[in-house]
Every structure is written in C-alpha cells, then in structure tokens.
C-alpha cells in the first residue's frame, strides 16, 4: 500500500544536478518505492527540466530563498557561502509529510529501502572520512517548521564547520554519534562509491550488499563519458578507483539511457503536436 504522508526527498539547484535527481527518482521507482517522490528545485532550474522531473517525481516543489522567512535573509547576508546548505534545510518545511528520507541528487538506489521509514529523526550513516560524523547525503527526518527555524538560527549563529550542510547538521544533531544506535544507519545505505577504502577486506565482504550508492566528491556520474554501445563509462585519466565504482557508474548511466533520455524525446514530440 502506498503511504501518502511520507516521502523520499531530493534537491536540485540547477539543471546539471537535475540529471542526478532524475536517475535517483527513477531508481526509487524501479525498486518500487511505496512513498511519495519529492524534488525541491530552486528558481535557476529551467522549465524543461521541471517538466522532465514531473514525469518521475510526484511533486516538484520550488523553494525560493528570497521569498522565504526572514531568517534566510539574515543567514544569507552574513554567510553567503551557506547557499546550497540552507537550501537543503528547506526539506524540513515539507510539513504535509510526517516523515521523510532525504537523498542527495548524487545517490543511486540499488534495492527497495522503504524500511528506512521505520527509523526516526535524526538517522544517518557514518561518514567514511570521519566516522563520528554522519554523512548528510542520506538521512531520515521529520518535517517541522520549528526544527527548520532552529536549524537556520544555528546556521546564523554558528555557521558550518565545513561550509556546507554536513557540518551544520552534525553540530546541530551533535548527539548522533553517542545517543542512540538506532539512529546509525548501516553504511550500506550510504556507500560512497569513490572512496579508496583502507579496509578492503570489509569492502570485499560487504560492498556488494550496498543499497544506496553515493557518488560523493567532485567527479559525479554525469562528468564521465559513456558508451551506449559497450554499456560502460570510458576510463581515462583519473578514472574510477575500483571495479565496484565502475559498475555503479555503468548502472547510473544505464538508467539514464534507458529511462531518462526517452523522457526528453517524449516531451519534444508532445510539443511538436501542440
Ligand atoms: N546540490 C545542488 N546543486 C549544487 C550543489 C549541490 O542541487 O550546485 C544538492 C544536490 O542534491 C547534491 C547535494 O546538494 O547532491 C549535496 O551536494 P554534493 O552531492 O555535490 O556534495 P557531496 O556529496 O559531493 O559532498
Ligand atoms: Mn552528495
């Protein structure tokens, strides 16, 4: 049974990140997600991409930084570097939903992850670079205007120790590493694909049970070249770090070719008929 008061949520502030959001949304559909699919966009996102997004997501919601509450002006004037960070915090304003799972636009779902809705705020997986911090690419949260306000206040008062949402969220939900093991999501819900793991036997043992892959870092799947003929990304220069990463990239591109590119074609044909 679909659950209409819970949602998977992602964010795209430009047309490039929309490509990631589209593949993520499609991967959730392919694995029969039973919650609503929501994408937050900012005014920079083009009309074409909004139409494409609406073919995959149940809701495309514009979050407009300028029109929003005063906290945001405040934070922006003082700390312009927090731009994208504060945009992510907008997910707490989705109060029509009782619980949500946020996924970065550079994540890819490999199996059904509806069981994440059994968790409560604030649940996240450890960051591979500093495991006492959580990685903010995948998290379970409960929308609340009060929490949203407190987060923005925290941003204006303290900023973010890494200049991004992850530092801010870690200092706000600072008891995450010690308080409640239920709030530690298993690492397989946020496996960074491009980390050169120093514990390679563990990666050998558990890497293949990953449920969500996260392409964190500066090289995103859409930065690679892909050959539809071979079904493989082209490895050149500083290519993928391991065989798993190559197959995750190929998976991402396979979805893009099979399910996303045809949407653009369909929309173009519809336009020609009107
Ligand atoms: N994001 C965006 N536009 C940007 C940068 C980031 O929409 O220009 C969103 C997007 O959902 C992205 C998330 O913010 O997945 C976090 O950024 P990113 O994934 O690039 O950071 P990383 O995971 O590599 O640290
Ligand atoms: Mn990310």
JSON list of N, CA and C in Angstrom, two decimals, residues 215-267:
[
{"chain": "A", "resi": 215, "resn": "UNK", "atom": "N", "xyz": [27.72, 9.00, -4.91]},
{"chain": "A", "resi": 215, "resn": "UNK", "atom": "CA", "xyz": [28.87, 9.42, -5.72]},
{"chain": "A", "resi": 215, "resn": "UNK", "atom": "C", "xyz": [29.41, 10.73, -5.18]},
{"chain": "A", "resi": 216, "resn": "UNK", "atom": "N", "xyz": [29.85, 10.72, -3.93]},
{"chain": "A", "resi": 216, "resn": "UNK", "atom": "CA", "xyz": [30.29, 11.99, -3.34]},
{"chain": "A", "resi": 216, "resn": "UNK", "atom": "C", "xyz": [31.65, 12.40, -3.89]},
{"chain": "A", "resi": 217, "resn": "UNK", "atom": "N", "xyz": [31.95, 13.68, -3.73]},
{"chain": "A", "resi": 217, "resn": "UNK", "atom": "CA", "xyz": [33.20, 14.20, -4.28]},
{"chain": "A", "resi": 217, "resn": "UNK", "atom": "C", "xyz": [32.95, 14.96, -5.57]},
{"chain": "A", "resi": 218, "resn": "UNK", "atom": "N", "xyz": [34.01, 15.42, -6.19]},
{"chain": "A", "resi": 218, "resn": "UNK", "atom": "CA", "xyz": [33.81, 16.34, -7.32]},
{"chain": "A", "resi": 218, "resn": "UNK", "atom": "C", "xyz": [33.47, 15.62, -8.63]},
{"chain": "A", "resi": 219, "resn": "UNK", "atom": "N", "xyz": [33.88, 14.35, -8.78]},
{"chain": "A", "resi": 219, "resn": "UNK", "atom": "CA", "xyz": [33.54, 13.63, -10.01]},
{"chain": "A", "resi": 219, "resn": "UNK", "atom": "C", "xyz": [32.18, 12.95, -9.87]},
{"chain": "A", "resi": 220, "resn": "UNK", "atom": "N", "xyz": [31.18, 13.51, -10.51]},
{"chain": "A", "resi": 220, "resn": "UNK", "atom": "CA", "xyz": [29.83, 12.95, -10.46]},
{"chain": "A", "resi": 220, "resn": "UNK", "atom": "C", "xyz": [29.63, 12.04, -11.68]},
{"chain": "A", "resi": 221, "resn": "UNK", "atom": "N", "xyz": [28.66, 11.15, -11.64]},
{"chain": "A", "resi": 221, "resn": "UNK", "atom": "CA", "xyz": [28.43, 10.26, -12.78]},
{"chain": "A", "resi": 221, "resn": "UNK", "atom": "C", "xyz": [28.27, 11.02, -14.10]},
{"chain": "A", "resi": 222, "resn": "UNK", "atom": "N", "xyz": [27.62, 12.17, -14.04]},
{"chain": "A", "resi": 222, "resn": "UNK", "atom": "CA", "xyz": [27.36, 12.92, -15.27]},
{"chain": "A", "resi": 222, "resn": "UNK", "atom": "C", "xyz": [28.63, 13.58, -15.81]},
{"chain": "A", "resi": 223, "resn": "UNK", "atom": "N", "xyz": [29.74, 13.55, -15.07]},
{"chain": "A", "resi": 223, "resn": "UNK", "atom": "CA", "xyz": [31.00, 14.07, -15.59]},
{"chain": "A", "resi": 223, "resn": "UNK", "atom": "C", "xyz": [31.77, 13.04, -16.42]},
{"chain": "A", "resi": 224, "resn": "UNK", "atom": "N", "xyz": [31.33, 11.79, -16.37]},
{"chain": "A", "resi": 224, "resn": "UNK", "atom": "CA", "xyz": [32.03, 10.75, -17.14]},
{"chain": "A", "resi": 224, "resn": "UNK", "atom": "C", "xyz": [31.46, 10.67, -18.55]},
{"chain": "A", "resi": 225, "resn": "UNK", "atom": "N", "xyz": [32.27, 10.12, -19.45]},
{"chain": "A", "resi": 225, "resn": "UNK", "atom": "CA", "xyz": [31.76, 9.82, -20.78]},
{"chain": "A", "resi": 225, "resn": "UNK", "atom": "C", "xyz": [31.30, 8.36, -20.77]},
{"chain": "A", "resi": 226, "resn": "UNK", "atom": "N", "xyz": [30.24, 8.11, -21.52]},
{"chain": "A", "resi": 226, "resn": "UNK", "atom": "CA", "xyz": [29.64, 6.78, -21.51]},
{"chain": "A", "resi": 226, "resn": "UNK", "atom": "C", "xyz": [29.45, 6.31, -22.94]},
{"chain": "A", "resi": 227, "resn": "UNK", "atom": "N", "xyz": [29.70, 5.05, -23.16]},
{"chain": "A", "resi": 227, "resn": "UNK", "atom": "CA", "xyz": [29.45, 4.48, -24.48]},
{"chain": "A", "resi": 227, "resn": "UNK", "atom": "C", "xyz": [28.22, 3.58, -24.41]},
{"chain": "A", "resi": 228, "resn": "UNK", "atom": "N", "xyz": [27.11, 4.00, -25.04]},
{"chain": "A", "resi": 228, "resn": "UNK", "atom": "CA", "xyz": [25.91, 3.15, -25.02]},
{"chain": "A", "resi": 228, "resn": "UNK", "atom": "C", "xyz": [26.16, 1.81, -25.71]},
{"chain": "A", "resi": 229, "resn": "UNK", "atom": "N", "xyz": [27.12, 1.80, -26.66]},
{"chain": "A", "resi": 229, "resn": "UNK", "atom": "CA", "xyz": [27.42, 0.55, -27.38]},
{"chain": "A", "resi": 229, "resn": "UNK", "atom": "C", "xyz": [27.96, -0.51, -26.41]},
{"chain": "A", "resi": 230, "resn": "UNK", "atom": "N", "xyz": [28.95, -0.11, -25.61]},
{"chain": "A", "resi": 230, "resn": "UNK", "atom": "CA", "xyz": [29.54, -1.10, -24.70]},
{"chain": "A", "resi": 230, "resn": "UNK", "atom": "C", "xyz": [28.82, -1.12, -23.35]},
{"chain": "A", "resi": 231, "resn": "UNK", "atom": "N", "xyz": [27.95, -0.13, -23.10]},
{"chain": "A", "resi": 231, "resn": "UNK", "atom": "CA", "xyz": [27.29, -0.06, -21.80]},
{"chain": "A", "resi": 231, "resn": "UNK", "atom": "C", "xyz": [28.25, 0.24, -20.68]},
{"chain": "A", "resi": 232, "resn": "UNK", "atom": "N", "xyz": [29.28, 1.01, -21.00]},
{"chain": "A", "resi": 232, "resn": "UNK", "atom": "CA", "xyz": [30.31, 1.24, -19.98]},
{"chain": "A", "resi": 232, "resn": "UNK", "atom": "C", "xyz": [30.85, 2.67, -20.05]},
{"chain": "A", "resi": 233, "resn": "UNK", "atom": "N", "xyz": [31.21, 3.21, -18.88]},
{"chain": "A", "resi": 233, "resn": "UNK", "atom": "CA", "xyz": [31.86, 4.51, -18.87]},
{"chain": "A", "resi": 233, "resn": "UNK", "atom": "C", "xyz": [33.27, 4.35, -19.41]},
{"chain": "A", "resi": 234, "resn": "UNK", "atom": "N", "xyz": [33.76, 5.43, -20.02]},
{"chain": "A", "resi": 234, "resn": "UNK", "atom": "CA", "xyz": [35.10, 5.38, -20.59]},
{"chain": "A", "resi": 234, "resn": "UNK", "atom": "C", "xyz": [36.10, 5.73, -19.50]},
{"chain": "A", "resi": 235, "resn": "UNK", "atom": "N", "xyz": [37.02, 4.85, -19.28]},
{"chain": "A", "resi": 235, "resn": "UNK", "atom": "CA", "xyz": [38.02, 5.07, -18.24]},
{"chain": "A", "resi": 235, "resn": "UNK", "atom": "C", "xyz": [39.21, 5.78, -18.84]},
{"chain": "A", "resi": 236, "resn": "UNK", "atom": "N", "xyz": [39.39, 7.02, -18.43]},
{"chain": "A", "resi": 236, "resn": "UNK", "atom": "CA", "xyz": [40.52, 7.79, -18.93]},
{"chain": "A", "resi": 236, "resn": "UNK", "atom": "C", "xyz": [41.04, 8.67, -17.80]},
{"chain": "A", "resi": 237, "resn": "UNK", "atom": "N", "xyz": [42.34, 8.96, -17.87]},
{"chain": "A", "resi": 237, "resn": "UNK", "atom": "CA", "xyz": [42.95, 9.81, -16.84]},
{"chain": "A", "resi": 237, "resn": "UNK", "atom": "C", "xyz": [42.72, 9.24, -15.46]},
{"chain": "A", "resi": 238, "resn": "UNK", "atom": "N", "xyz": [42.26, 10.10, -14.54]},
{"chain": "A", "resi": 238, "resn": "UNK", "atom": "CA", "xyz": [41.98, 9.61, -13.18]},
{"chain": "A", "resi": 238, "resn": "UNK", "atom": "C", "xyz": [40.61, 8.96, -13.18]},
{"chain": "A", "resi": 239, "resn": "UNK", "atom": "N", "xyz": [40.55, 7.78, -13.69]},
{"chain": "A", "resi": 239, "resn": "UNK", "atom": "CA", "xyz": [39.28, 7.06, -13.83]},
{"chain": "A", "resi": 239, "resn": "UNK", "atom": "C", "xyz": [38.77, 6.54, -12.51]},
{"chain": "A", "resi": 240, "resn": "UNK", "atom": "N", "xyz": [37.81, 5.64, -12.55]},
{"chain": "A", "resi": 240, "resn": "UNK", "atom": "CA", "xyz": [37.22, 5.07, -11.34]},
{"chain": "A", "resi": 240, "resn": "UNK", "atom": "C", "xyz": [38.28, 4.41, -10.46]},
{"chain": "A", "resi": 241, "resn": "UNK", "atom": "N", "xyz": [38.07, 4.42, -9.13]},
{"chain": "A", "resi": 241, "resn": "UNK", "atom": "CA", "xyz": [39.08, 3.89, -8.22]},
{"chain": "A", "resi": 241, "resn": "UNK", "atom": "C", "xyz": [39.01, 2.38, -8.04]},
{"chain": "A", "resi": 242, "resn": "UNK", "atom": "N", "xyz": [37.89, 1.78, -8.33]},
{"chain": "A", "resi": 242, "resn": "UNK", "atom": "CA", "xyz": [37.81, 0.33, -8.17]},
{"chain": "A", "resi": 242, "resn": "UNK", "atom": "C", "xyz": [36.71, -0.23, -9.06]},
{"chain": "A", "resi": 243, "resn": "UNK", "atom": "N", "xyz": [36.68, -1.56, -9.12]},
{"chain": "A", "resi": 243, "resn": "UNK", "atom": "CA", "xyz": [35.76, -2.24, -10.03]},
{"chain": "A", "resi": 243, "resn": "UNK", "atom": "C", "xyz": [34.31, -1.99, -9.65]},
{"chain": "A", "resi": 244, "resn": "UNK", "atom": "N", "xyz": [34.05, -1.94, -8.32]},
{"chain": "A", "resi": 244, "resn": "UNK", "atom": "CA", "xyz": [32.69, -1.64, -7.86]},
{"chain": "A", "resi": 244, "resn": "UNK", "atom": "C", "xyz": [32.23, -0.29, -8.38]},
{"chain": "A", "resi": 245, "resn": "UNK", "atom": "N", "xyz": [33.15, 0.69, -8.30]},
{"chain": "A", "resi": 245, "resn": "UNK", "atom": "CA", "xyz": [32.75, 2.03, -8.73]},
{"chain": "A", "resi": 245, "resn": "UNK", "atom": "C", "xyz": [32.40, 2.03, -10.21]},
{"chain": "A", "resi": 246, "resn": "UNK", "atom": "N", "xyz": [33.19, 1.32, -11.01]},
{"chain": "A", "resi": 246, "resn": "UNK", "atom": "CA", "xyz": [32.89, 1.25, -12.44]},
{"chain": "A", "resi": 246, "resn": "UNK", "atom": "C", "xyz": [31.50, 0.67, -12.66]},
{"chain": "A", "resi": 247, "resn": "UNK", "atom": "N", "xyz": [31.16, -0.38, -11.92]},
{"chain": "A", "resi": 247, "resn": "UNK", "atom": "CA", "xyz": [29.84, -0.98, -12.18]},
{"chain": "A", "resi": 247, "resn": "UNK", "atom": "C", "xyz": [28.72, -0.08, -11.67]},
{"chain": "A", "resi": 248, "resn": "UNK", "atom": "N", "xyz": [28.97, 0.66, -10.57]},
{"chain": "A", "resi": 248, "resn": "UNK", "atom": "CA", "xyz": [27.94, 1.62, -10.11]},
{"chain": "A", "resi": 248, "resn": "UNK", "atom": "C", "xyz": [27.74, 2.73, -11.14]},
{"chain": "A", "resi": 249, "resn": "UNK", "atom": "N", "xyz": [28.84, 3.21, -11.72]},
{"chain": "A", "resi": 249, "resn": "UNK", "atom": "CA", "xyz": [28.73, 4.26, -12.75]},
{"chain": "A", "resi": 249, "resn": "UNK", "atom": "C", "xyz": [27.98, 3.73, -13.97]},
{"chain": "A", "resi": 250, "resn": "UNK", "atom": "N", "xyz": [28.28, 2.49, -14.35]},
{"chain": "A", "resi": 250, "resn": "UNK", "atom": "CA", "xyz": [27.59, 1.91, -15.50]},
{"chain": "A", "resi": 250, "resn": "UNK", "atom": "C", "xyz": [26.10, 1.75, -15.23]},
{"chain": "A", "resi": 251, "resn": "UNK", "atom": "N", "xyz": [25.78, 1.41, -13.99]},
{"chain": "A", "resi": 251, "resn": "UNK", "atom": "CA", "xyz": [24.38, 1.28, -13.59]},
{"chain": "A", "resi": 251, "resn": "UNK", "atom": "C", "xyz": [23.66, 2.63, -13.71]},
{"chain": "A", "resi": 252, "resn": "UNK", "atom": "N", "xyz": [24.32, 3.67, -13.20]},
{"chain": "A", "resi": 252, "resn": "UNK", "atom": "CA", "xyz": [23.74, 5.03, -13.27]},
{"chain": "A", "resi": 252, "resn": "UNK", "atom": "C", "xyz": [23.46, 5.40, -14.72]},
{"chain": "A", "resi": 253, "resn": "UNK", "atom": "N", "xyz": [24.48, 5.18, -15.58]},
{"chain": "A", "resi": 253, "resn": "UNK", "atom": "CA", "xyz": [24.33, 5.56, -16.99]},
{"chain": "A", "resi": 253, "resn": "UNK", "atom": "C", "xyz": [23.31, 4.69, -17.71]},
{"chain": "A", "resi": 254, "resn": "UNK", "atom": "N", "xyz": [23.23, 3.44, -17.30]},
{"chain": "A", "resi": 254, "resn": "UNK", "atom": "CA", "xyz": [22.23, 2.55, -17.91]},
{"chain": "A", "resi": 254, "resn": "UNK", "atom": "C", "xyz": [20.83, 3.09, -17.68]},
{"chain": "A", "resi": 255, "resn": "UNK", "atom": "N", "xyz": [20.55, 3.52, -16.45]},
{"chain": "A", "resi": 255, "resn": "UNK", "atom": "CA", "xyz": [19.24, 4.10, -16.14]},
{"chain": "A", "resi": 255, "resn": "UNK", "atom": "C", "xyz": [19.03, 5.38, -16.93]},
{"chain": "A", "resi": 256, "resn": "UNK", "atom": "N", "xyz": [20.07, 6.20, -16.99]},
{"chain": "A", "resi": 256, "resn": "UNK", "atom": "CA", "xyz": [19.95, 7.47, -17.71]},
{"chain": "A", "resi": 256, "resn": "UNK", "atom": "C", "xyz": [19.56, 7.23, -19.18]},
{"chain": "A", "resi": 257, "resn": "UNK", "atom": "N", "xyz": [20.24, 6.28, -19.80]},
{"chain": "A", "resi": 257, "resn": "UNK", "atom": "CA", "xyz": [19.95, 6.00, -21.21]},
{"chain": "A", "resi": 257, "resn": "UNK", "atom": "C", "xyz": [18.61, 5.34, -21.43]},
{"chain": "A", "resi": 258, "resn": "UNK", "atom": "N", "xyz": [18.31, 4.36, -20.59]},
{"chain": "A", "resi": 258, "resn": "UNK", "atom": "CA", "xyz": [17.11, 3.56, -20.79]},
{"chain": "A", "resi": 258, "resn": "UNK", "atom": "C", "xyz": [15.84, 4.33, -20.41]},
{"chain": "A", "resi": 259, "resn": "UNK", "atom": "N", "xyz": [15.91, 5.09, -19.31]},
{"chain": "A", "resi": 259, "resn": "UNK", "atom": "CA", "xyz": [14.67, 5.66, -18.77]},
{"chain": "A", "resi": 259, "resn": "UNK", "atom": "C", "xyz": [14.58, 7.18, -18.80]},
{"chain": "A", "resi": 260, "resn": "UNK", "atom": "N", "xyz": [15.69, 7.88, -18.77]},
{"chain": "A", "resi": 260, "resn": "UNK", "atom": "CA", "xyz": [15.62, 9.34, -18.68]},
{"chain": "A", "resi": 260, "resn": "UNK", "atom": "C", "xyz": [15.67, 10.00, -20.06]},
{"chain": "A", "resi": 261, "resn": "UNK", "atom": "N", "xyz": [16.64, 9.63, -20.88]},
{"chain": "A", "resi": 261, "resn": "UNK", "atom": "CA", "xyz": [16.71, 10.26, -22.21]},
{"chain": "A", "resi": 261, "resn": "UNK", "atom": "C", "xyz": [15.40, 10.13, -23.00]},
{"chain": "A", "resi": 262, "resn": "UNK", "atom": "N", "xyz": [14.71, 8.97, -22.95]},
{"chain": "A", "resi": 262, "resn": "UNK", "atom": "CA", "xyz": [13.43, 8.88, -23.69]},
{"chain": "A", "resi": 262, "resn": "UNK", "atom": "C", "xyz": [12.39, 9.89, -23.21]},
{"chain": "A", "resi": 263, "resn": "UNK", "atom": "N", "xyz": [12.48, 10.33, -21.96]},
{"chain": "A", "resi": 263, "resn": "UNK", "atom": "CA", "xyz": [11.52, 11.32, -21.46]},
{"chain": "A", "resi": 263, "resn": "UNK", "atom": "C", "xyz": [11.68, 12.63, -22.24]},
{"chain": "A", "resi": 264, "resn": "UNK", "atom": "N", "xyz": [12.92, 13.02, -22.50]},
{"chain": "A", "resi": 264, "resn": "UNK", "atom": "CA", "xyz": [13.16, 14.24, -23.28]},
{"chain": "A", "resi": 264, "resn": "UNK", "atom": "C", "xyz": [12.55, 14.11, -24.67]},
{"chain": "A", "resi": 265, "resn": "UNK", "atom": "N", "xyz": [12.74, 12.94, -25.28]},
{"chain": "A", "resi": 265, "resn": "UNK", "atom": "CA", "xyz": [12.18, 12.68, -26.61]},
{"chain": "A", "resi": 265, "resn": "UNK", "atom": "C", "xyz": [10.66, 12.80, -26.58]},
{"chain": "A", "resi": 266, "resn": "UNK", "atom": "N", "xyz": [10.04, 12.15, -25.59]},
{"chain": "A", "resi": 266, "resn": "UNK", "atom": "CA", "xyz": [8.57, 12.19, -25.48]},
{"chain": "A", "resi": 266, "resn": "UNK", "atom": "C", "xyz": [8.06, 13.62, -25.38]},
{"chain": "A", "resi": 267, "resn": "UNK", "atom": "N", "xyz": [8.74, 14.41, -24.55]},
{"chain": "A", "resi": 267, "resn": "UNK", "atom": "CA", "xyz": [8.29, 15.78, -24.32]},
{"chain": "A", "resi": 267, "resn": "UNK", "atom": "C", "xyz": [8.43, 16.60, -25.61]}
]
